[in-house]
Structure formats: C-alpha cells, structure tokens
mmCIF file of C-alpha atoms in Angstrom:
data_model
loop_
_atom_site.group_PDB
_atom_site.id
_atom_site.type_symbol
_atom_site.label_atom_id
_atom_site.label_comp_id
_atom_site.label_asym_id
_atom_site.label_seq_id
_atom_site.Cartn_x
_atom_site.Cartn_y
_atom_site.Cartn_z
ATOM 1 C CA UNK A 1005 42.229 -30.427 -44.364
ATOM 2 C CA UNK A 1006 41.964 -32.684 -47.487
ATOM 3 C CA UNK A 1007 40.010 -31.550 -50.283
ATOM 4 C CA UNK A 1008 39.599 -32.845 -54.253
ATOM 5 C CA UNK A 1009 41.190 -31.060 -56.335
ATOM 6 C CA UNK A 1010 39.219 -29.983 -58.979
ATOM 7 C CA UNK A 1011 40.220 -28.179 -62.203
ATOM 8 C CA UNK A 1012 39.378 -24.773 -61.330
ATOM 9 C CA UNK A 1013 40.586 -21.303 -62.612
ATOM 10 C CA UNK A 1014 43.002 -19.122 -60.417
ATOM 11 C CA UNK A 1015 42.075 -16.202 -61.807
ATOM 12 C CA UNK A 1016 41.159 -13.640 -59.519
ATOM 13 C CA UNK A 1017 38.680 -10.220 -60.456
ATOM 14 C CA UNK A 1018 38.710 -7.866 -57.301
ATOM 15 C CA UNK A 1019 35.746 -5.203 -57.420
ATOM 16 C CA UNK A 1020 36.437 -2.498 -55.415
ATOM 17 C CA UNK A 1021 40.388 -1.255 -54.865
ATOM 18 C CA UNK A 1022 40.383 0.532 -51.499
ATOM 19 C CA UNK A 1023 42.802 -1.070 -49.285
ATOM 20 C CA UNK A 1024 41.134 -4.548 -48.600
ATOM 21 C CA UNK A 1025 40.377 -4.486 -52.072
ATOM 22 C CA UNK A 1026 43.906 -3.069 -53.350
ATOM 23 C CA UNK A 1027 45.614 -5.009 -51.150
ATOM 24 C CA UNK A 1028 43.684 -8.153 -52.022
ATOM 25 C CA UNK A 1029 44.732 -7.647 -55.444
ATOM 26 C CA UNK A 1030 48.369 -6.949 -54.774
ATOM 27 C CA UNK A 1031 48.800 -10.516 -52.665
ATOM 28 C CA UNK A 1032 47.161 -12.336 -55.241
ATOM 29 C CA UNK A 1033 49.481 -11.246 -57.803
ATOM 30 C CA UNK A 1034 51.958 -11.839 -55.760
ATOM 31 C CA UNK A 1035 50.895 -15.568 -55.014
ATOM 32 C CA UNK A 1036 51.361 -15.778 -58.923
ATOM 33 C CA UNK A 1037 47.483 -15.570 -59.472
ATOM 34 C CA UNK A 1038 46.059 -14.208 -63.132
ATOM 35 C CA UNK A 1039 44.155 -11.009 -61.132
ATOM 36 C CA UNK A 1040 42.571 -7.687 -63.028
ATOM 37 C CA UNK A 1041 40.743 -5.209 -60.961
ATOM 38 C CA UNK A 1042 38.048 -2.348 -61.056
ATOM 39 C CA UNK A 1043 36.987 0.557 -59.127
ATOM 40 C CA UNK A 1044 34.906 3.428 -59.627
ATOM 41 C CA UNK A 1045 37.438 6.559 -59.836
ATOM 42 C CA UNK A 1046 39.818 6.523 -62.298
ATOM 43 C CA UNK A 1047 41.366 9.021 -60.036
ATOM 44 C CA UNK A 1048 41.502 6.788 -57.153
ATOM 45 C CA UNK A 1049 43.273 3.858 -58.994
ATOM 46 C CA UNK A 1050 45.559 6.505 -60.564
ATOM 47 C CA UNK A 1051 48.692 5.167 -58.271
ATOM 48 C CA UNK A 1052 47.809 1.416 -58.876
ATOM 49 C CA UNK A 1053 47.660 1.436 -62.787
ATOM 50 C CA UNK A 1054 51.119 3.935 -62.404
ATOM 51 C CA UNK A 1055 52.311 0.475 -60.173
ATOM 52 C CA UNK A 1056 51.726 -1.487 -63.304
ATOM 53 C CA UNK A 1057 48.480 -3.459 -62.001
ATOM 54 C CA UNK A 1058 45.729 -4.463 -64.560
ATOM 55 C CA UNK A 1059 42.889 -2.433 -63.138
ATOM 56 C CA UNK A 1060 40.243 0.302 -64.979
ATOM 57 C CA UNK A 1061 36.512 1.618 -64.580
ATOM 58 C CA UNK A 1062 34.800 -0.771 -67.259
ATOM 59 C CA UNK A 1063 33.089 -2.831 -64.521
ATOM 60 C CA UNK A 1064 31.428 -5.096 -67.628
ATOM 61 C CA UNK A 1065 34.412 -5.394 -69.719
ATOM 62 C CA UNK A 1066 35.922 -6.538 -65.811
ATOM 63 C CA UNK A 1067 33.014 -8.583 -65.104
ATOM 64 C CA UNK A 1068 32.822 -10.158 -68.688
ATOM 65 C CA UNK A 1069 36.391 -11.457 -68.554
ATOM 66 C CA UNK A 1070 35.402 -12.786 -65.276
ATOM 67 C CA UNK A 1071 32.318 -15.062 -66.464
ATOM 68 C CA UNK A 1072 34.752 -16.286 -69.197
ATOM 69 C CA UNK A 1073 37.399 -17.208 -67.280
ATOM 70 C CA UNK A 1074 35.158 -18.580 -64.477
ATOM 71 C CA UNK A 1075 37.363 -16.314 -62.480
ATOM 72 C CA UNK A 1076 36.625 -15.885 -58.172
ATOM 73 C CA UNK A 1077 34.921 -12.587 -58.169
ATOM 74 C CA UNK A 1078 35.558 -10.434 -54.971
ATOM 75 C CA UNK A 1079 33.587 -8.001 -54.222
ATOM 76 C CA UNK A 1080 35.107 -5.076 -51.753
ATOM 77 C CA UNK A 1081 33.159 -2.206 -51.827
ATOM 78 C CA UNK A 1082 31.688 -0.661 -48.823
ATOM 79 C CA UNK A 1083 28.110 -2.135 -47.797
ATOM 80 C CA UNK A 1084 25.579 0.837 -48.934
ATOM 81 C CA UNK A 1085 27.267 -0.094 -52.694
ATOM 82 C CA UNK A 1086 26.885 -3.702 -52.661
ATOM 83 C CA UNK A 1087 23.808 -3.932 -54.543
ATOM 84 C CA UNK A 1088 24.510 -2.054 -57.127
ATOM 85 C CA UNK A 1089 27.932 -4.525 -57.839
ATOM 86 C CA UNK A 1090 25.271 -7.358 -57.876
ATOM 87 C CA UNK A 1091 23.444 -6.029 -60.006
ATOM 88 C CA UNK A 1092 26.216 -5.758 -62.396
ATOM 89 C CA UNK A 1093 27.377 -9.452 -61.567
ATOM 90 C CA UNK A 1094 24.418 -10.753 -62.124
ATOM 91 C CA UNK A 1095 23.707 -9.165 -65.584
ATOM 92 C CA UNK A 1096 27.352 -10.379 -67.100
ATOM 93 C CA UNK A 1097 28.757 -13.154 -64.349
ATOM 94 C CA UNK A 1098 25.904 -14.694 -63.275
ATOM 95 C CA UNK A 1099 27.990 -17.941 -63.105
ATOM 96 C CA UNK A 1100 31.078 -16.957 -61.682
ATOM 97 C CA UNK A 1101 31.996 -17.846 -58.096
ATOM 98 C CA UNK A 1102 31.232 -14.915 -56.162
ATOM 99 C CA UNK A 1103 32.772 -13.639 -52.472
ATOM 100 C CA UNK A 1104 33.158 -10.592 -50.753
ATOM 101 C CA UNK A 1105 35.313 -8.864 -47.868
ATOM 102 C CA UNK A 1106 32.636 -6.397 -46.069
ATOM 103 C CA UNK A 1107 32.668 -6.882 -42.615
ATOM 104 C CA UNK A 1108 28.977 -7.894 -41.736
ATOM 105 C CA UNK A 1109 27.930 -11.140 -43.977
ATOM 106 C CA UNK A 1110 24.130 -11.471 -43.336
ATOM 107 C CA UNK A 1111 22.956 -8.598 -45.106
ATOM 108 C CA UNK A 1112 25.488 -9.020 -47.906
ATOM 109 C CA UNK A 1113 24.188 -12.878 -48.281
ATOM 110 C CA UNK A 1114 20.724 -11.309 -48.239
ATOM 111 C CA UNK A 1115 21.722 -8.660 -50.790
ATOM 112 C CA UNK A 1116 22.881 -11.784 -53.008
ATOM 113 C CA UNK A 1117 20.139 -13.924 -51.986
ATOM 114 C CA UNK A 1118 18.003 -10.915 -53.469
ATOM 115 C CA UNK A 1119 19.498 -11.262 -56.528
ATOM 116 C CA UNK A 1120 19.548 -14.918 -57.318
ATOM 117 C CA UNK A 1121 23.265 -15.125 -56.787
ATOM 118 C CA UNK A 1122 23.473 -17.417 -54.157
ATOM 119 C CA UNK A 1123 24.432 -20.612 -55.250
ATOM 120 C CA UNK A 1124 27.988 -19.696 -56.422
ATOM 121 C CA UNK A 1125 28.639 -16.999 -53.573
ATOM 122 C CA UNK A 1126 30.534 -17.839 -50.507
ATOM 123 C CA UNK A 1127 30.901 -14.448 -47.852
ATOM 124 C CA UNK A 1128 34.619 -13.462 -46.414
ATOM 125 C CA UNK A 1129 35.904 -11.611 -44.330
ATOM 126 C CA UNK A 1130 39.630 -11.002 -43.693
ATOM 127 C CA UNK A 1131 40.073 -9.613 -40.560
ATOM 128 C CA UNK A 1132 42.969 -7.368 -41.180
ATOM 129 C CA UNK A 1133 42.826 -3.810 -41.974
ATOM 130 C CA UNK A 1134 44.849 0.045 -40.712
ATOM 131 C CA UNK A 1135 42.847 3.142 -39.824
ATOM 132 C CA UNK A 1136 44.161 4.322 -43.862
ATOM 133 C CA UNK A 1137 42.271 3.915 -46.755
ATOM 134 C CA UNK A 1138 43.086 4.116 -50.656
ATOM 135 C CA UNK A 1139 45.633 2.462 -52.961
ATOM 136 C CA UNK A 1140 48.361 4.326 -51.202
ATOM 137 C CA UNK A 1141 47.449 2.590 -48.131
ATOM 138 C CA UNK A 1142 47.574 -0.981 -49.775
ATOM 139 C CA UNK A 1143 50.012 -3.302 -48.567
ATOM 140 C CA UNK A 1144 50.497 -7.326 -50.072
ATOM 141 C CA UNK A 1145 51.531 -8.498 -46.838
ATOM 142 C CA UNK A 1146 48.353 -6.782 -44.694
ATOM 143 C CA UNK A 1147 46.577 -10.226 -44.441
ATOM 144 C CA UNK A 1148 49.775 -12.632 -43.304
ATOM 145 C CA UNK A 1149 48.708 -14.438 -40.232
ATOM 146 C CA UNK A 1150 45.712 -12.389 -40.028
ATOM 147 C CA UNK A 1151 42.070 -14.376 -39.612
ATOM 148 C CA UNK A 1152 40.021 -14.781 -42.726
ATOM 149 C CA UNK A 1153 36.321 -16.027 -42.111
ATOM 150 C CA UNK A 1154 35.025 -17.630 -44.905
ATOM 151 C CA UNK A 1155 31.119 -18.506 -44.230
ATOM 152 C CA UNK A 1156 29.769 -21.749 -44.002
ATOM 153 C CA UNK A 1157 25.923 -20.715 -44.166
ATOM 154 C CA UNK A 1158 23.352 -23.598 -45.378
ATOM 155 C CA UNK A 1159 23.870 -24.602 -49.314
ATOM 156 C CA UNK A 1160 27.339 -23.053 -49.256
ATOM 157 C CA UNK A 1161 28.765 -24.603 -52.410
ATOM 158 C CA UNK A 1162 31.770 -26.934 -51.332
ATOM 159 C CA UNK A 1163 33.693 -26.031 -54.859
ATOM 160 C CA UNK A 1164 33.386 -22.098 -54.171
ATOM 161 C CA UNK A 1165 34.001 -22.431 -50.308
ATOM 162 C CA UNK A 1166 37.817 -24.073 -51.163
ATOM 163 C CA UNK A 1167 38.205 -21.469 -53.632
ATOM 164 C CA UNK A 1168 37.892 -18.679 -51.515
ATOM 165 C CA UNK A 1169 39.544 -20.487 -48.946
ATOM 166 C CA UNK A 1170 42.817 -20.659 -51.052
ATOM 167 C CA UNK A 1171 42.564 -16.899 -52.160
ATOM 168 C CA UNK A 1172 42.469 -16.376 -48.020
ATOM 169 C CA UNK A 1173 45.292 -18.912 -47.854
ATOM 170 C CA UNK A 1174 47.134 -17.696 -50.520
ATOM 171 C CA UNK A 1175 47.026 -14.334 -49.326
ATOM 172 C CA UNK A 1176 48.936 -15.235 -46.389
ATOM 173 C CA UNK A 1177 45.699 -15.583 -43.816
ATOM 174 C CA UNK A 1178 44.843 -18.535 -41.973
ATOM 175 C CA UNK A 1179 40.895 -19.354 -42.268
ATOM 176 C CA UNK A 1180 38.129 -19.485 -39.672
ATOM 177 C CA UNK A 1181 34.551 -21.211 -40.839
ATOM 178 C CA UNK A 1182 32.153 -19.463 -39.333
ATOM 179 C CA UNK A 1183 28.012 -19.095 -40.037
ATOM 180 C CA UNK A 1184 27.176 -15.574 -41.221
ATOM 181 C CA UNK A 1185 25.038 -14.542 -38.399
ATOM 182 C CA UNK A 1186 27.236 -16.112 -35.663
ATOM 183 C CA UNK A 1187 30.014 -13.898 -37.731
ATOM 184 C CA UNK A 1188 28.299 -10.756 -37.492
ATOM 185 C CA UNK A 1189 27.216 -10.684 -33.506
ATOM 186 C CA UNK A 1190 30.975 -11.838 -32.515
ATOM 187 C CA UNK A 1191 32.559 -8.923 -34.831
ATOM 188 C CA UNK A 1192 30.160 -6.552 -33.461
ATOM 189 C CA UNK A 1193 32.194 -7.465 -30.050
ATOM 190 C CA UNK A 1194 35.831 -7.136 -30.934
ATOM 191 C CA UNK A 1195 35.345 -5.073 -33.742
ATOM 192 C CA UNK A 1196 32.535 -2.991 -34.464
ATOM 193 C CA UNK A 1197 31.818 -2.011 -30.621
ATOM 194 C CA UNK A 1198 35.948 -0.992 -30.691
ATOM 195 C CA UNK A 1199 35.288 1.778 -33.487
ATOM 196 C CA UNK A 1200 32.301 3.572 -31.365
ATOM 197 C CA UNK A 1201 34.264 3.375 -28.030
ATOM 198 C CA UNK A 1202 37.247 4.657 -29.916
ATOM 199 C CA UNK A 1203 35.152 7.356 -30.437
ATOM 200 C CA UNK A 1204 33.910 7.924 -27.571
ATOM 201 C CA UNK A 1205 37.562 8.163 -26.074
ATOM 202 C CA UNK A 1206 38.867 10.422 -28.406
ATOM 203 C CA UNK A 1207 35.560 13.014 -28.140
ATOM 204 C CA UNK A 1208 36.044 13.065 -24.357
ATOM 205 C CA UNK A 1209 39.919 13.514 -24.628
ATOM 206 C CA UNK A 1210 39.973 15.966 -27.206
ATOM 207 C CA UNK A 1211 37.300 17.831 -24.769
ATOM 208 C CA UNK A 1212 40.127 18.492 -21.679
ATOM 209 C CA UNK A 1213 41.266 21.196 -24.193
ATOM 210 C CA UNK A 1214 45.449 21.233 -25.474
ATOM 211 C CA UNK A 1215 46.499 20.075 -22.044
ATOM 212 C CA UNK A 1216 44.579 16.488 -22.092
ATOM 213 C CA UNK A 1217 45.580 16.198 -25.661
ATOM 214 C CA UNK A 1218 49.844 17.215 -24.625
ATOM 215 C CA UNK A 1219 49.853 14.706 -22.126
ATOM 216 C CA UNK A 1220 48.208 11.852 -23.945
ATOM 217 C CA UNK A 1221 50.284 8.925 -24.284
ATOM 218 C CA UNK A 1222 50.667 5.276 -25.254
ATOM 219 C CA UNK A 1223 46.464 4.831 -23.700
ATOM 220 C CA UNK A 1224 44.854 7.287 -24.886
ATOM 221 C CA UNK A 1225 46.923 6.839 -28.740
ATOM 222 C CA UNK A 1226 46.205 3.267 -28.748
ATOM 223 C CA UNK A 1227 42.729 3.250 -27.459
ATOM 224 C CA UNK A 1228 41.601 5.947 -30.382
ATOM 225 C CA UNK A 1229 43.332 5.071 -33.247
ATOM 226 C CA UNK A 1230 40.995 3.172 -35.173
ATOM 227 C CA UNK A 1231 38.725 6.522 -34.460
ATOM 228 C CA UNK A 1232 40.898 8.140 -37.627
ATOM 229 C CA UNK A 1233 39.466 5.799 -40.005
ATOM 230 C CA UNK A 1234 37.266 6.987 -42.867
ATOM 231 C CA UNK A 1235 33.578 8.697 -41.060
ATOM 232 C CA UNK A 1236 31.688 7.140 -43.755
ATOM 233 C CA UNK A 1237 33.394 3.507 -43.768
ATOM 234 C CA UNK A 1238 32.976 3.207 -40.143
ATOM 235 C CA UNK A 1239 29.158 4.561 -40.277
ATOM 236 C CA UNK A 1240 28.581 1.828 -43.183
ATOM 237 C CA UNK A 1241 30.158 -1.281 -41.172
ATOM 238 C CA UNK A 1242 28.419 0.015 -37.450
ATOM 239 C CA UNK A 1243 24.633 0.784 -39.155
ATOM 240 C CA UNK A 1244 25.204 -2.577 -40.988
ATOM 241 C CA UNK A 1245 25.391 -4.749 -37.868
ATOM 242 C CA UNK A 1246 23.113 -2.571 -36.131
ATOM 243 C CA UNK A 1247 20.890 -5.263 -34.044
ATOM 244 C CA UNK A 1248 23.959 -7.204 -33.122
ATOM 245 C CA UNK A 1249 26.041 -3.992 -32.076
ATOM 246 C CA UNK A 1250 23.150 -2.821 -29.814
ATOM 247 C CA UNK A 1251 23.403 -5.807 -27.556
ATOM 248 C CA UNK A 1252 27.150 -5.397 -27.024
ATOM 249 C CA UNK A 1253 26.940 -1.718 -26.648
ATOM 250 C CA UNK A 1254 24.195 -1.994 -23.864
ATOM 251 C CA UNK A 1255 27.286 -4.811 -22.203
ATOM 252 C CA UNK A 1256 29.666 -2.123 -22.580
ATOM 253 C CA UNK A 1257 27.390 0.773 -21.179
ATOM 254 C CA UNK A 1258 25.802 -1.793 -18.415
ATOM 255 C CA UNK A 1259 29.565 -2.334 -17.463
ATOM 256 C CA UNK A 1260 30.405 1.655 -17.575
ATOM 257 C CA UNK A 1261 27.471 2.614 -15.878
ATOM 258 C CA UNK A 1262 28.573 -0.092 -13.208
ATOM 259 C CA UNK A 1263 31.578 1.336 -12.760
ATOM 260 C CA UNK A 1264 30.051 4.843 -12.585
ATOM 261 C CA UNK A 1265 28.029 3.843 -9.192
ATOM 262 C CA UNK A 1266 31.273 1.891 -7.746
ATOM 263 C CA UNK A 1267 33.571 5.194 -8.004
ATOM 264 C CA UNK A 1268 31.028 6.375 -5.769
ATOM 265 C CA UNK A 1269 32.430 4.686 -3.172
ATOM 266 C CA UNK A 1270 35.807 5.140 -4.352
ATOM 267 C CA UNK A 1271 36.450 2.015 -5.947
ATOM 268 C CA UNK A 1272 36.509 0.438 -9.845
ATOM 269 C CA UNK A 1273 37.853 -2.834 -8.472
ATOM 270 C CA UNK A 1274 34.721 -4.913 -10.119
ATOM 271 C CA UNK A 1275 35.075 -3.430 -13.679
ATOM 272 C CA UNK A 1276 39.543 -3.575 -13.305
ATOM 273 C CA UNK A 1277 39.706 -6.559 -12.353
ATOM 274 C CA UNK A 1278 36.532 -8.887 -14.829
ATOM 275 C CA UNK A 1279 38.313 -6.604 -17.727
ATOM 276 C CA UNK A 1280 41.671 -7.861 -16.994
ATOM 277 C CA UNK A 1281 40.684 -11.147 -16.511
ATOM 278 C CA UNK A 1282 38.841 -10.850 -20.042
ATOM 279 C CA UNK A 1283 42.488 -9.686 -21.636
ATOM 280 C CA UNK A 1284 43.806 -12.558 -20.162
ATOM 281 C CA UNK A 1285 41.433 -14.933 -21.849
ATOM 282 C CA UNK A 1286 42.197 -12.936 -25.228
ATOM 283 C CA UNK A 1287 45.718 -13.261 -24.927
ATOM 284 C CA UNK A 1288 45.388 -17.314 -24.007
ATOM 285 C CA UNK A 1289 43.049 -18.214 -26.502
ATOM 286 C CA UNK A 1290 44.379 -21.330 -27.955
ATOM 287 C CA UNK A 1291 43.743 -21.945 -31.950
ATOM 288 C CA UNK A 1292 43.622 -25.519 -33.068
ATOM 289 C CA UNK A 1293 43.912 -26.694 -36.780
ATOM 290 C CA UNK A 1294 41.239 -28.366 -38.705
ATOM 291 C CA UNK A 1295 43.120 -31.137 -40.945
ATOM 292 C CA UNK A 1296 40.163 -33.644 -41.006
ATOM 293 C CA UNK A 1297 37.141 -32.074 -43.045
ATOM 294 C CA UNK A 1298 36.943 -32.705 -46.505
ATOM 295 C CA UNK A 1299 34.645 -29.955 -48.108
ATOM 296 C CA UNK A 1300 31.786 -31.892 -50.138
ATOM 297 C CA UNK A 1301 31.839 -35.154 -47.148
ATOM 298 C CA UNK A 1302 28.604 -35.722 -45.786
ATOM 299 C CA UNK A 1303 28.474 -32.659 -42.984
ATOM 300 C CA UNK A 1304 31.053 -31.227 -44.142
ATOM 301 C CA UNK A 1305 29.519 -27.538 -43.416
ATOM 302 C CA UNK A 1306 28.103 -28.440 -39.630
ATOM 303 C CA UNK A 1307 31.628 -30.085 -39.172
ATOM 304 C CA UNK A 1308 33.751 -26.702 -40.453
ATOM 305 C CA UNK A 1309 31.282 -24.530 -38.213
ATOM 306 C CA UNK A 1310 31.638 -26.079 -35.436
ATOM 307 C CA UNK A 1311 35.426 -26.674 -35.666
ATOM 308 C CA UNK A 1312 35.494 -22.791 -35.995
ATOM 309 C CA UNK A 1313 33.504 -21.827 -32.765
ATOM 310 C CA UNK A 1314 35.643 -24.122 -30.650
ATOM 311 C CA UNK A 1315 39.012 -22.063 -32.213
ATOM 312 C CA UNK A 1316 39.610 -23.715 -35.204
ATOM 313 C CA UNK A 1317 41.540 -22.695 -38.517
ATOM 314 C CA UNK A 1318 42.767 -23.872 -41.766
ATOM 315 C CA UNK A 1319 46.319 -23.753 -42.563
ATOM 316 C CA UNK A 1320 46.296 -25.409 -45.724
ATOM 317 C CA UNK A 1321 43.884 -27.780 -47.999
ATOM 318 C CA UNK A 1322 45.522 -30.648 -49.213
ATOM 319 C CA UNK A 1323 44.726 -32.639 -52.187
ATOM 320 C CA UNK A 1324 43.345 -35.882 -51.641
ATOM 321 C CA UNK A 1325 45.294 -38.832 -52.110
ATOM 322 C CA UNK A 1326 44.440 -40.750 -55.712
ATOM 323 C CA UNK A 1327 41.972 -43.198 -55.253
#
C-alpha cells in the first residue's frame, strides 16, 4: 500500500492498561514510539510504573499532553466505560486522533458519534488477546502476526486511518479494513459466539461431578478455556453485540438441536461431517495483500473494504514516491 507521508506525531496515549491496553503500550515503546498511559487504579498499574513505564491516574494531565502533542489516543477500556473516556477526550483532546481496541465497533462509533468526536476517530480492533487480564498478563509481542481491523466506516479520515494503521503495524499485527457493522456480525461468529459455547461446555462438564472433570483432556481443555476469562469482560463484549450474536447463536442451536434429532437414530454424521468441512475452510483460508490503495485516492475507503472481505491485509504502507 502507498500512502503520503505526512508530518504526523508518533506519540502514542493508551487509556485503559488492562492487557490490550498494557500490552498496547508495551509494543509501542518497544517500536521506539513516545507512549504515556492511564488507568483508573493506581493499584492496578502498580507493576507497570515498578516496570519503569510512564503511566498514572491524571486522565486530564494524560489527555492534555495528548491534544498538545497531537498524539493517537487509544482508548481500551471495557465497553460499559467508554463514554465516560469520551467525555473526558472531548473536554481536553477534542482534536486529537482518536481509536479504540473494544471488540464491537458500532456502538463505540455511536458512543463517539454522540459526542461530536467523529471526525478524527478511526475504530480498531486487534484480534489478539489470553483468557488473563491485568498488567501482569501484558505481553509486547501478544499482537505479532495477529489481525488488527481498523474500520473503514463512511467519512473515516484518511490521515487518522494510516495512523492507526501503523500503531497496528508497528505493533507487530497485520491489518484487515473492515466496515464497523460488517466487523461486529463476523466477530460475533468466531469470537463472541466461542465465549458462550465455552461456557456452555465447561457448565455441562463440570456437571459429570470429579470423574468428568479427571478424565478431561486436550477437548474438553481447549474447548473451555476462553470460559476463564474475566465474568464481567466477557458479559460487556457478548451484551455489546447482542443483535448480531443472536443470529449466530440461533445457527449454533439450529445446528445442535439438529444433531439432537439425528442421535435419535443413532447417527451425528450431518453435523461431523458440515463442521469438519467448515475447519477445513478455516484452516485454507487464503490472505492476500493489499499494496495498491492509497488512503485519500478517490474510493479509497470502498476499495480498502472490499479488499478486506475478499481476505485482504496490509503488511506495510509505503511512502509515495516524490512527485
């Protein structure tokens, strides 16, 4: 992808230190980026300011240094405490470039729509992440070859879409465009539908009593583990997506109640064999990369979204040649 290359700061001001947050933080600083943090707790960002990171609780003094440095804000606190962080932004940053890592978009770009912020934000979402939470769980290398969706929603500024891009890129992700709507009903697929079914699995396990549990294996571990993550982080990224997670958990319980009425008859041959051929797909999905879209070209946001449906990424934005 070529792209201008504008004179832009690299600063980076992560709200929010949990471990997309944290981790954010920790890979930008590693990347060689001017980055300064904030969170809530000074108890919770205890071990990061012990690890010699610039982080504190003054969200304005954090926010201030952000509008004067025109420096990418990222916001990446769970959804029910978005607003509030907007409300903040938009009292001392109401300039700054603006993105965010929760992992439904629409209702965050409404949130920001709601408070006049939308013509320097841009939504992300790095799709990386462990069933831990906190600073100790914060690792710089979580988002290598991972996917980062950056949205390409009408009146996406081109300027703030490559900047977030190149935090995503610099963080060690590769980048998918993708609309925020069409973003939330494909993660309510592959990953929001996961969490409930994980736990699902793990209540009905757990219920065979210390024998099911003894004998569990590579399955059952595998198929619950996202089911330890934080109660209230899962409840705020299911409830978030709720319309788009009801039509792919009446799939999944149209398929299971399916394959209820087949083991009737002593068979699960239907549901076996469409869900292996569905891995398959998974594990053959070819990605392609997107080297000719120059953010700001005529189209250049129909052009990225569709690149991204058919499997694109980004890889890297080049610099356009002089002239």
């Amino acid at each position: 992808m070529c792209q201008s290359d504008p004179v832009t700061s690299s600063s980076v001001c992560v709200l929010g230190l949990g471990l997309i947050g944290g981790s954010i933080l920790r890979a930008a600083h590693d990347a060689g980026r001017p980055v300064w943090g904030w969170n809530r707790s000074a108890d919770a960002i205890a071990g990061a300011i012990a690890d010699g990171y610039d982080v504190g609780t003054d969200m304005k003094a954090a926010l201030s240094r952000a509008a004067a440095q025109d420096a990418l804000i990222v916001i990446a606190v769970p959804m029910p405490a978005v607003d509030s962080v907007l409300a903040a932004i938009a009292e001392h940053a109401s300039a700054a470039p603006i993105t965010d890592v929760v992992s439904v978009k629409a209702e965050v770009a409404s949130a920001v729509a709601a408070r006049g912020l939308q013509a320097r934000y841009v939504g992300g979402h790095p799709m990386a992440g462990t069933n831990q939470s906190g600073w100790s769980a914060t690792d710089p290398t979580l988002f290598v070859d991972a996917v980062w969706v950056v949205a390409t929603d009408p009146g996406v500024d081109d300027d703030v879409w490559t900047r977030v891009a190149r935090l995503a890129l610099d963080c060690g992700s590769v980048v998918v465009p993708a609309e925020s709507v069409e973003h939330d009903r494909a993660v309510a697929r592959i990953s929001h539908l996961p969490h409930l079914l994980a736990e699902a699995l793990a209540i009905v396990g757990a219920a065979g009593g210390p024998l099911a549990l003894g004998l569990a294996a590579g399955s059952f571990r595998d198929g619950t583990r996202v089911a330890s993550s934080s109660p209230n982080l899962v409840r705020a990224m299911t409830e978030g997506n709720a319309a788009a997670l009801r039509t792919a958990l009446d799939e999944a319980l149209h398929a299971l109640t399916a394959a209820r009425q087949e083991l009737d008859e002593n068979s699960t041959k239907t549901l076996v064999d469409a869900g292996n051929t569905a891995r398959l797909q998974y594990e053959q999905h070819q990605r392609f990369e997107i080297t000719d879209i120059t953010p700001g070209e005529p189209g250049w946001r129909e052009k990225l979204q569709d690149a991204g449906r058919r499997g694109g990424v980004v890889r890297q934005i080049r610099s356009a040649s002089p002239g």
